[in-house]
């Protein structure tokens, strides 16, 4: 196990720098005039342009200039400095304010997916082809068929404005209750996927040979499901939820925009819209670390859930 973790850590380093290099190249290769994009329609004086160009090394052009800026970024990154956005703010300060909000929102969405999705999936898998199973399959198809860009405004209008069950917007310092509706909206797709994945996994394991052996030994159905079937069925679910945690943190752009949540996704969208390359690369770098750590934790949990899995 130690060798496996060490090997994965080395792979994580390569994946991190490879991903940031690709994102850095994509962000700056198609960049027009970031200084004018930042100013919008306001004119930029020659002195301001010269200062910003020198400050962000925009005077370095071509392939050599690109690698010069990237290596300078990596050097600062290794020192814990994410750099400055084109607005002059430290990216670390922006993430320090936005990250706790996004983490709370993602945890609410993940909790909704685990509590309701996994629980309903287990029940649907045990009662396969029943009324509950067929109903959940239809509902999950409806949820999966509605994109977040449609679901979020609908939930905001009906549950926040018309019926006033939740605050329609979260505000600058959202409370748990203000993040509850956005968390449900954000976790709805994860809930539907987790439900269907759990249902399929449970149904397959109930037909396995070890289940028939357990029944022949006289074990009650409740013990078979809770001790044997559920443990083996959770392996693909844990994989999905571990990766989905990173998706929830980075994929909350629409949800945070609709509900006015000042999180990581909102700042990432703002950086893309204003062509703020340092801000986009800095946020993506942090999200890549979240992805890599989540995948490492998931792989380690495999051995906990299934002792047959061994890493050499």
mmCIF file of C-alpha atoms in Angstrom:
data_model
loop_
_atom_site.group_PDB
_atom_site.id
_atom_site.type_symbol
_atom_site.label_atom_id
_atom_site.label_comp_id
_atom_site.label_asym_id
_atom_site.label_seq_id
_atom_site.Cartn_x
_atom_site.Cartn_y
_atom_site.Cartn_z
ATOM 1 C CA UNK A 1 0.000 0.000 0.000
ATOM 2 C CA UNK A 2 2.870 2.385 0.802
ATOM 3 C CA UNK A 3 4.432 1.826 -2.610
ATOM 4 C CA UNK A 4 1.087 2.396 -4.265
ATOM 5 C CA UNK A 5 0.522 5.694 -2.440
ATOM 6 C CA UNK A 6 4.063 6.829 -3.242
ATOM 7 C CA UNK A 7 3.593 5.967 -6.911
ATOM 8 C CA UNK A 8 0.278 7.817 -7.007
ATOM 9 C CA UNK A 9 1.848 10.877 -5.392
ATOM 10 C CA UNK A 10 4.486 10.969 -8.129
ATOM 11 C CA UNK A 11 1.752 10.616 -10.736
ATOM 12 C CA UNK A 12 -0.146 13.433 -9.058
ATOM 13 C CA UNK A 13 2.856 15.740 -9.443
ATOM 14 C CA UNK A 14 3.121 14.982 -13.157
ATOM 15 C CA UNK A 15 -0.623 15.324 -13.639
ATOM 16 C CA UNK A 16 -0.669 18.623 -11.787
ATOM 17 C CA UNK A 17 2.043 20.280 -13.835
ATOM 18 C CA UNK A 18 0.738 18.773 -17.076
ATOM 19 C CA UNK A 19 -2.768 20.057 -16.413
ATOM 20 C CA UNK A 20 -1.654 23.536 -15.407
ATOM 21 C CA UNK A 21 0.563 23.737 -18.504
ATOM 22 C CA UNK A 22 -2.367 22.847 -20.764
ATOM 23 C CA UNK A 23 -4.724 25.297 -19.036
ATOM 24 C CA UNK A 24 -2.059 27.996 -19.111
ATOM 25 C CA UNK A 25 -1.523 27.420 -22.841
ATOM 26 C CA UNK A 26 -5.252 27.426 -23.648
ATOM 27 C CA UNK A 27 -5.855 30.545 -21.581
ATOM 28 C CA UNK A 28 -3.055 32.639 -23.028
ATOM 29 C CA UNK A 29 -2.987 31.257 -26.580
ATOM 30 C CA UNK A 30 -6.450 32.598 -27.419
ATOM 31 C CA UNK A 31 -6.113 35.735 -25.338
ATOM 32 C CA UNK A 32 -6.750 38.983 -27.189
ATOM 33 C CA UNK A 33 -5.968 42.116 -25.241
ATOM 34 C CA UNK A 34 -6.323 41.282 -21.524
ATOM 35 C CA UNK A 35 -5.651 44.862 -20.446
ATOM 36 C CA UNK A 36 -8.442 46.260 -22.621
ATOM 37 C CA UNK A 37 -10.704 43.346 -21.654
ATOM 38 C CA UNK A 38 -10.193 44.294 -18.032
ATOM 39 C CA UNK A 39 -10.934 47.972 -18.672
ATOM 40 C CA UNK A 40 -13.994 47.227 -20.786
ATOM 41 C CA UNK A 41 -15.004 50.268 -22.812
ATOM 42 C CA UNK A 42 -12.885 52.650 -20.748
ATOM 43 C CA UNK A 43 -9.725 53.949 -22.436
ATOM 44 C CA UNK A 44 -6.325 52.807 -21.174
ATOM 45 C CA UNK A 45 -3.508 55.317 -21.166
ATOM 46 C CA UNK A 46 -0.089 54.479 -22.578
ATOM 47 C CA UNK A 47 1.481 54.690 -19.120
ATOM 48 C CA UNK A 48 -1.058 52.289 -17.623
ATOM 49 C CA UNK A 49 -0.628 49.850 -20.506
ATOM 50 C CA UNK A 50 3.158 49.927 -20.208
ATOM 51 C CA UNK A 51 3.035 49.349 -16.449
ATOM 52 C CA UNK A 52 0.596 46.427 -16.672
ATOM 53 C CA UNK A 53 2.417 44.902 -19.625
ATOM 54 C CA UNK A 54 5.700 44.856 -17.729
ATOM 55 C CA UNK A 55 4.112 43.712 -14.479
ATOM 56 C CA UNK A 56 2.427 40.652 -15.992
ATOM 57 C CA UNK A 57 5.235 39.926 -18.496
ATOM 58 C CA UNK A 58 2.879 40.523 -21.415
ATOM 59 C CA UNK A 59 5.758 42.002 -23.391
ATOM 60 C CA UNK A 60 7.213 38.489 -23.726
ATOM 61 C CA UNK A 61 5.717 37.152 -26.960
ATOM 62 C CA UNK A 62 5.975 33.889 -28.862
ATOM 63 C CA UNK A 63 6.774 30.419 -27.528
ATOM 64 C CA UNK A 64 9.690 31.697 -25.485
ATOM 65 C CA UNK A 65 7.521 34.318 -23.840
ATOM 66 C CA UNK A 66 4.879 31.743 -23.033
ATOM 67 C CA UNK A 67 7.340 29.396 -21.290
ATOM 68 C CA UNK A 68 8.940 32.342 -19.534
ATOM 69 C CA UNK A 69 5.593 33.328 -18.017
ATOM 70 C CA UNK A 70 4.694 29.719 -17.213
ATOM 71 C CA UNK A 71 8.010 28.973 -15.476
ATOM 72 C CA UNK A 72 7.689 32.216 -13.545
ATOM 73 C CA UNK A 73 4.198 31.143 -12.489
ATOM 74 C CA UNK A 74 5.434 27.679 -11.432
ATOM 75 C CA UNK A 75 8.277 29.200 -9.429
ATOM 76 C CA UNK A 76 5.863 31.418 -7.513
ATOM 77 C CA UNK A 77 3.402 28.536 -7.158
ATOM 78 C CA UNK A 78 5.998 26.339 -5.476
ATOM 79 C CA UNK A 79 6.520 29.147 -2.977
ATOM 80 C CA UNK A 80 2.806 29.215 -2.188
ATOM 81 C CA UNK A 81 2.148 32.376 -4.197
ATOM 82 C CA UNK A 82 -0.757 32.064 -6.632
ATOM 83 C CA UNK A 83 -0.001 35.499 -8.011
ATOM 84 C CA UNK A 84 -2.201 38.513 -8.642
ATOM 85 C CA UNK A 85 -5.238 38.861 -10.836
ATOM 86 C CA UNK A 86 -5.410 41.605 -13.425
ATOM 87 C CA UNK A 87 -7.440 43.614 -10.923
ATOM 88 C CA UNK A 88 -4.419 43.767 -8.623
ATOM 89 C CA UNK A 89 -5.896 41.523 -5.918
ATOM 90 C CA UNK A 90 -4.013 38.526 -4.605
ATOM 91 C CA UNK A 91 -5.530 35.317 -5.963
ATOM 92 C CA UNK A 92 -4.902 33.681 -2.600
ATOM 93 C CA UNK A 93 -7.057 36.333 -0.922
ATOM 94 C CA UNK A 94 -9.824 35.817 -3.486
ATOM 95 C CA UNK A 95 -9.799 32.063 -2.877
ATOM 96 C CA UNK A 96 -9.638 32.567 0.869
ATOM 97 C CA UNK A 97 -12.962 34.411 0.715
ATOM 98 C CA UNK A 98 -14.601 32.265 -1.957
ATOM 99 C CA UNK A 99 -13.413 28.785 -0.984
ATOM 100 C CA UNK A 100 -15.343 28.344 2.301
ATOM 101 C CA UNK A 101 -18.595 29.254 0.546
ATOM 102 C CA UNK A 102 -18.034 26.789 -2.284
ATOM 103 C CA UNK A 103 -16.940 24.038 0.116
ATOM 104 C CA UNK A 104 -20.127 24.440 2.156
ATOM 105 C CA UNK A 105 -22.223 24.450 -1.004
ATOM 106 C CA UNK A 106 -20.469 21.336 -2.358
ATOM 107 C CA UNK A 107 -20.796 19.489 0.968
ATOM 108 C CA UNK A 108 -24.531 20.229 1.067
ATOM 109 C CA UNK A 109 -24.892 18.934 -2.496
ATOM 110 C CA UNK A 110 -22.816 15.852 -1.693
ATOM 111 C CA UNK A 111 -24.822 15.174 1.469
ATOM 112 C CA UNK A 112 -28.056 15.374 -0.535
ATOM 113 C CA UNK A 113 -26.656 12.892 -3.053
ATOM 114 C CA UNK A 114 -25.470 10.475 -0.350
ATOM 115 C CA UNK A 115 -28.465 10.615 1.989
ATOM 116 C CA UNK A 116 -31.221 10.536 -0.606
ATOM 117 C CA UNK A 117 -29.505 9.082 -3.671
ATOM 118 C CA UNK A 118 -27.690 6.148 -2.056
ATOM 119 C CA UNK A 119 -30.569 5.331 0.305
ATOM 120 C CA UNK A 120 -33.163 5.368 -2.473
ATOM 121 C CA UNK A 121 -30.804 3.397 -4.709
ATOM 122 C CA UNK A 122 -30.435 0.633 -2.128
ATOM 123 C CA UNK A 123 -34.211 0.398 -1.688
ATOM 124 C CA UNK A 124 -34.774 0.414 -5.452
ATOM 125 C CA UNK A 125 -32.127 -2.296 -5.937
ATOM 126 C CA UNK A 126 -33.676 -4.537 -3.287
ATOM 127 C CA UNK A 127 -37.218 -4.001 -4.629
ATOM 128 C CA UNK A 128 -36.239 -4.197 -8.284
ATOM 129 C CA UNK A 129 -39.108 -3.877 -10.804
ATOM 130 C CA UNK A 130 -41.435 -2.664 -8.054
ATOM 131 C CA UNK A 131 -43.414 0.561 -7.835
ATOM 132 C CA UNK A 132 -40.676 2.414 -5.962
ATOM 133 C CA UNK A 133 -38.022 1.244 -8.413
ATOM 134 C CA UNK A 134 -39.993 2.277 -11.494
ATOM 135 C CA UNK A 135 -40.927 5.624 -9.946
ATOM 136 C CA UNK A 136 -37.361 6.503 -9.053
ATOM 137 C CA UNK A 137 -36.138 5.545 -12.537
ATOM 138 C CA UNK A 138 -38.673 7.900 -14.124
ATOM 139 C CA UNK A 139 -37.851 10.740 -11.726
ATOM 140 C CA UNK A 140 -34.099 10.377 -12.233
ATOM 141 C CA UNK A 141 -34.576 10.446 -16.006
ATOM 142 C CA UNK A 142 -36.484 13.720 -15.641
ATOM 143 C CA UNK A 143 -33.789 15.221 -13.429
ATOM 144 C CA UNK A 144 -30.989 14.096 -15.730
ATOM 145 C CA UNK A 145 -32.859 15.527 -18.698
ATOM 146 C CA UNK A 146 -33.126 19.031 -17.202
ATOM 147 C CA UNK A 147 -29.850 21.008 -17.313
ATOM 148 C CA UNK A 148 -28.788 23.085 -14.332
ATOM 149 C CA UNK A 149 -29.171 26.297 -16.315
ATOM 150 C CA UNK A 150 -32.916 25.543 -16.490
ATOM 151 C CA UNK A 151 -33.388 23.843 -13.117
ATOM 152 C CA UNK A 152 -31.717 26.592 -11.077
ATOM 153 C CA UNK A 153 -33.948 29.501 -12.259
ATOM 154 C CA UNK A 154 -37.056 27.329 -11.926
ATOM 155 C CA UNK A 155 -36.188 26.363 -8.359
ATOM 156 C CA UNK A 156 -35.339 29.954 -7.544
ATOM 157 C CA UNK A 157 -38.649 31.238 -8.904
ATOM 158 C CA UNK A 158 -40.998 28.642 -7.425
ATOM 159 C CA UNK A 159 -39.273 27.855 -4.111
ATOM 160 C CA UNK A 160 -37.636 31.215 -3.507
ATOM 161 C CA UNK A 161 -39.875 33.897 -5.031
ATOM 162 C CA UNK A 162 -43.377 32.474 -5.446
ATOM 163 C CA UNK A 163 -43.687 30.158 -2.438
ATOM 164 C CA UNK A 164 -40.909 31.821 -0.370
ATOM 165 C CA UNK A 165 -39.682 28.592 1.180
ATOM 166 C CA UNK A 166 -36.019 29.565 0.728
ATOM 167 C CA UNK A 167 -34.143 32.843 0.211
ATOM 168 C CA UNK A 168 -34.058 33.594 -3.538
ATOM 169 C CA UNK A 169 -30.420 34.770 -3.344
ATOM 170 C CA UNK A 170 -27.629 33.853 -0.978
ATOM 171 C CA UNK A 171 -25.861 37.219 -0.614
ATOM 172 C CA UNK A 172 -22.259 38.009 0.236
ATOM 173 C CA UNK A 173 -22.171 36.026 3.513
ATOM 174 C CA UNK A 174 -24.670 33.200 2.985
ATOM 175 C CA UNK A 175 -25.953 31.156 5.885
ATOM 176 C CA UNK A 176 -26.566 27.413 5.810
ATOM 177 C CA UNK A 177 -30.266 27.959 5.136
ATOM 178 C CA UNK A 178 -29.488 30.338 2.262
ATOM 179 C CA UNK A 179 -27.201 27.706 0.702
ATOM 180 C CA UNK A 180 -29.696 24.866 1.151
ATOM 181 C CA UNK A 181 -31.706 25.461 -2.026
ATOM 182 C CA UNK A 182 -28.615 26.023 -4.229
ATOM 183 C CA UNK A 183 -27.067 22.908 -2.681
ATOM 184 C CA UNK A 184 -30.135 20.832 -3.546
ATOM 185 C CA UNK A 185 -30.107 22.172 -7.109
ATOM 186 C CA UNK A 186 -26.378 21.538 -7.470
ATOM 187 C CA UNK A 187 -26.657 18.037 -6.008
ATOM 188 C CA UNK A 188 -29.734 17.005 -7.994
ATOM 189 C CA UNK A 189 -27.762 15.576 -10.917
ATOM 190 C CA UNK A 190 -25.369 13.828 -8.528
ATOM 191 C CA UNK A 191 -28.347 12.460 -6.613
ATOM 192 C CA UNK A 192 -29.916 11.009 -9.754
ATOM 193 C CA UNK A 193 -26.654 9.440 -10.911
ATOM 194 C CA UNK A 194 -25.811 8.048 -7.453
ATOM 195 C CA UNK A 195 -29.318 6.578 -7.178
ATOM 196 C CA UNK A 196 -29.141 4.783 -10.513
ATOM 197 C CA UNK A 197 -25.569 3.615 -9.897
ATOM 198 C CA UNK A 198 -26.409 2.267 -6.431
ATOM 199 C CA UNK A 199 -29.569 0.604 -7.677
ATOM 200 C CA UNK A 200 -27.700 -1.200 -10.474
ATOM 201 C CA UNK A 201 -24.833 -2.259 -8.226
ATOM 202 C CA UNK A 202 -27.138 -3.599 -5.487
ATOM 203 C CA UNK A 203 -29.290 -5.481 -7.991
ATOM 204 C CA UNK A 204 -26.230 -7.152 -9.542
ATOM 205 C CA UNK A 205 -24.728 -8.142 -6.193
ATOM 206 C CA UNK A 206 -28.017 -9.647 -5.017
ATOM 207 C CA UNK A 207 -27.682 -12.165 -7.865
ATOM 208 C CA UNK A 208 -24.054 -13.012 -7.011
ATOM 209 C CA UNK A 209 -22.912 -16.448 -5.872
ATOM 210 C CA UNK A 210 -21.831 -15.298 -2.421
ATOM 211 C CA UNK A 211 -25.362 -14.054 -1.726
ATOM 212 C CA UNK A 212 -26.836 -17.446 -2.605
ATOM 213 C CA UNK A 213 -24.240 -19.063 -0.348
ATOM 214 C CA UNK A 214 -25.170 -16.725 2.506
ATOM 215 C CA UNK A 215 -28.853 -17.516 2.038
ATOM 216 C CA UNK A 216 -28.140 -21.240 2.042
ATOM 217 C CA UNK A 217 -26.390 -20.810 5.388
ATOM 218 C CA UNK A 218 -29.566 -19.348 6.840
ATOM 219 C CA UNK A 219 -28.535 -15.705 7.133
ATOM 220 C CA UNK A 220 -31.416 -13.268 7.268
ATOM 221 C CA UNK A 221 -31.894 -10.917 4.315
ATOM 222 C CA UNK A 222 -31.235 -7.823 6.396
ATOM 223 C CA UNK A 223 -27.790 -9.051 7.419
ATOM 224 C CA UNK A 224 -26.946 -10.180 3.892
ATOM 225 C CA UNK A 225 -27.766 -6.755 2.487
ATOM 226 C CA UNK A 226 -26.156 -4.653 5.213
ATOM 227 C CA UNK A 227 -22.971 -6.689 5.706
ATOM 228 C CA UNK A 228 -22.221 -8.276 2.326
ATOM 229 C CA UNK A 229 -24.185 -6.664 -0.517
ATOM 230 C CA UNK A 230 -23.957 -3.053 0.573
ATOM 231 C CA UNK A 231 -20.219 -3.165 1.187
ATOM 232 C CA UNK A 232 -19.459 -4.512 -2.276
ATOM 233 C CA UNK A 233 -22.037 -2.300 -3.945
ATOM 234 C CA UNK A 234 -20.536 0.892 -2.542
ATOM 235 C CA UNK A 235 -17.243 0.533 -4.450
ATOM 236 C CA UNK A 236 -18.460 2.156 -7.711
ATOM 237 C CA UNK A 237 -20.551 4.626 -5.718
ATOM 238 C CA UNK A 238 -17.532 5.764 -3.708
ATOM 239 C CA UNK A 239 -15.609 6.209 -6.957
ATOM 240 C CA UNK A 240 -18.355 8.392 -8.373
ATOM 241 C CA UNK A 241 -18.825 10.469 -5.227
ATOM 242 C CA UNK A 242 -15.085 11.006 -4.785
ATOM 243 C CA UNK A 243 -14.715 12.392 -8.288
ATOM 244 C CA UNK A 244 -18.024 14.225 -8.014
ATOM 245 C CA UNK A 245 -16.751 16.254 -5.063
ATOM 246 C CA UNK A 246 -14.293 17.949 -7.397
ATOM 247 C CA UNK A 247 -17.009 18.393 -10.004
ATOM 248 C CA UNK A 248 -19.311 20.029 -7.484
ATOM 249 C CA UNK A 249 -16.645 22.531 -6.468
ATOM 250 C CA UNK A 250 -15.705 23.495 -10.002
ATOM 251 C CA UNK A 251 -19.052 23.002 -11.703
ATOM 252 C CA UNK A 252 -21.021 25.410 -9.543
ATOM 253 C CA UNK A 253 -20.613 28.306 -11.989
ATOM 254 C CA UNK A 254 -24.260 28.376 -13.059
ATOM 255 C CA UNK A 255 -25.662 27.700 -9.595
ATOM 256 C CA UNK A 256 -23.508 30.339 -7.933
ATOM 257 C CA UNK A 257 -24.360 32.809 -10.675
ATOM 258 C CA UNK A 258 -28.132 32.296 -10.434
ATOM 259 C CA UNK A 259 -28.232 32.469 -6.633
ATOM 260 C CA UNK A 260 -25.603 35.233 -6.395
ATOM 261 C CA UNK A 261 -23.118 33.151 -4.393
ATOM 262 C CA UNK A 262 -19.580 34.620 -4.247
ATOM 263 C CA UNK A 263 -17.827 31.266 -4.538
ATOM 264 C CA UNK A 264 -15.036 29.739 -6.578
ATOM 265 C CA UNK A 265 -17.219 29.029 -9.604
ATOM 266 C CA UNK A 266 -18.464 32.612 -9.680
ATOM 267 C CA UNK A 267 -14.903 33.963 -9.608
ATOM 268 C CA UNK A 268 -13.790 31.435 -12.221
ATOM 269 C CA UNK A 269 -16.531 32.571 -14.584
ATOM 270 C CA UNK A 270 -15.625 36.198 -13.970
ATOM 271 C CA UNK A 271 -11.984 35.441 -14.760
ATOM 272 C CA UNK A 272 -12.918 33.728 -18.026
ATOM 273 C CA UNK A 273 -15.278 36.543 -19.029
ATOM 274 C CA UNK A 274 -12.692 39.272 -18.388
ATOM 275 C CA UNK A 275 -9.820 37.181 -19.830
ATOM 276 C CA UNK A 276 -8.067 37.316 -16.464
ATOM 277 C CA UNK A 277 -5.505 34.601 -17.159
ATOM 278 C CA UNK A 278 -3.736 34.585 -13.776
ATOM 279 C CA UNK A 279 -7.044 34.270 -11.913
ATOM 280 C CA UNK A 280 -8.286 31.408 -14.106
ATOM 281 C CA UNK A 281 -5.024 29.460 -13.922
ATOM 282 C CA UNK A 282 -4.751 30.016 -10.168
ATOM 283 C CA UNK A 283 -8.275 28.737 -9.470
ATOM 284 C CA UNK A 284 -7.861 25.778 -11.821
ATOM 285 C CA UNK A 285 -4.559 24.878 -10.135
ATOM 286 C CA UNK A 286 -6.315 24.605 -6.772
ATOM 287 C CA UNK A 287 -9.186 22.603 -8.286
ATOM 288 C CA UNK A 288 -6.715 20.181 -9.873
ATOM 289 C CA UNK A 289 -5.231 19.514 -6.424
ATOM 290 C CA UNK A 290 -8.742 18.791 -5.106
ATOM 291 C CA UNK A 291 -9.360 16.337 -7.950
ATOM 292 C CA UNK A 292 -6.073 14.519 -7.408
ATOM 293 C CA UNK A 293 -6.490 14.220 -3.648
ATOM 294 C CA UNK A 294 -10.080 13.003 -4.064
ATOM 295 C CA UNK A 295 -8.968 10.284 -6.465
ATOM 296 C CA UNK A 296 -6.179 9.213 -4.122
ATOM 297 C CA UNK A 297 -8.582 8.939 -1.189
ATOM 298 C CA UNK A 298 -11.009 6.924 -3.330
ATOM 299 C CA UNK A 299 -8.306 4.461 -4.352
ATOM 300 C CA UNK A 300 -7.243 3.968 -0.733
ATOM 301 C CA UNK A 301 -10.870 3.383 0.300
ATOM 302 C CA UNK A 302 -11.073 0.497 -2.170
ATOM 303 C CA UNK A 303 -8.984 -1.660 0.129
ATOM 304 C CA UNK A 304 -11.191 -0.720 3.079
ATOM 305 C CA UNK A 305 -14.431 -1.612 1.324
ATOM 306 C CA UNK A 306 -13.121 -4.751 -0.379
ATOM 307 C CA UNK A 307 -10.198 -6.600 1.295
ATOM 308 C CA UNK A 308 -9.707 -8.608 -1.921
ATOM 309 C CA UNK A 309 -8.278 -5.524 -3.582
ATOM 310 C CA UNK A 310 -4.546 -5.281 -3.098
ATOM 311 C CA UNK A 311 -2.061 -2.863 -4.502
ATOM 312 C CA UNK A 312 1.494 -3.923 -5.266
#
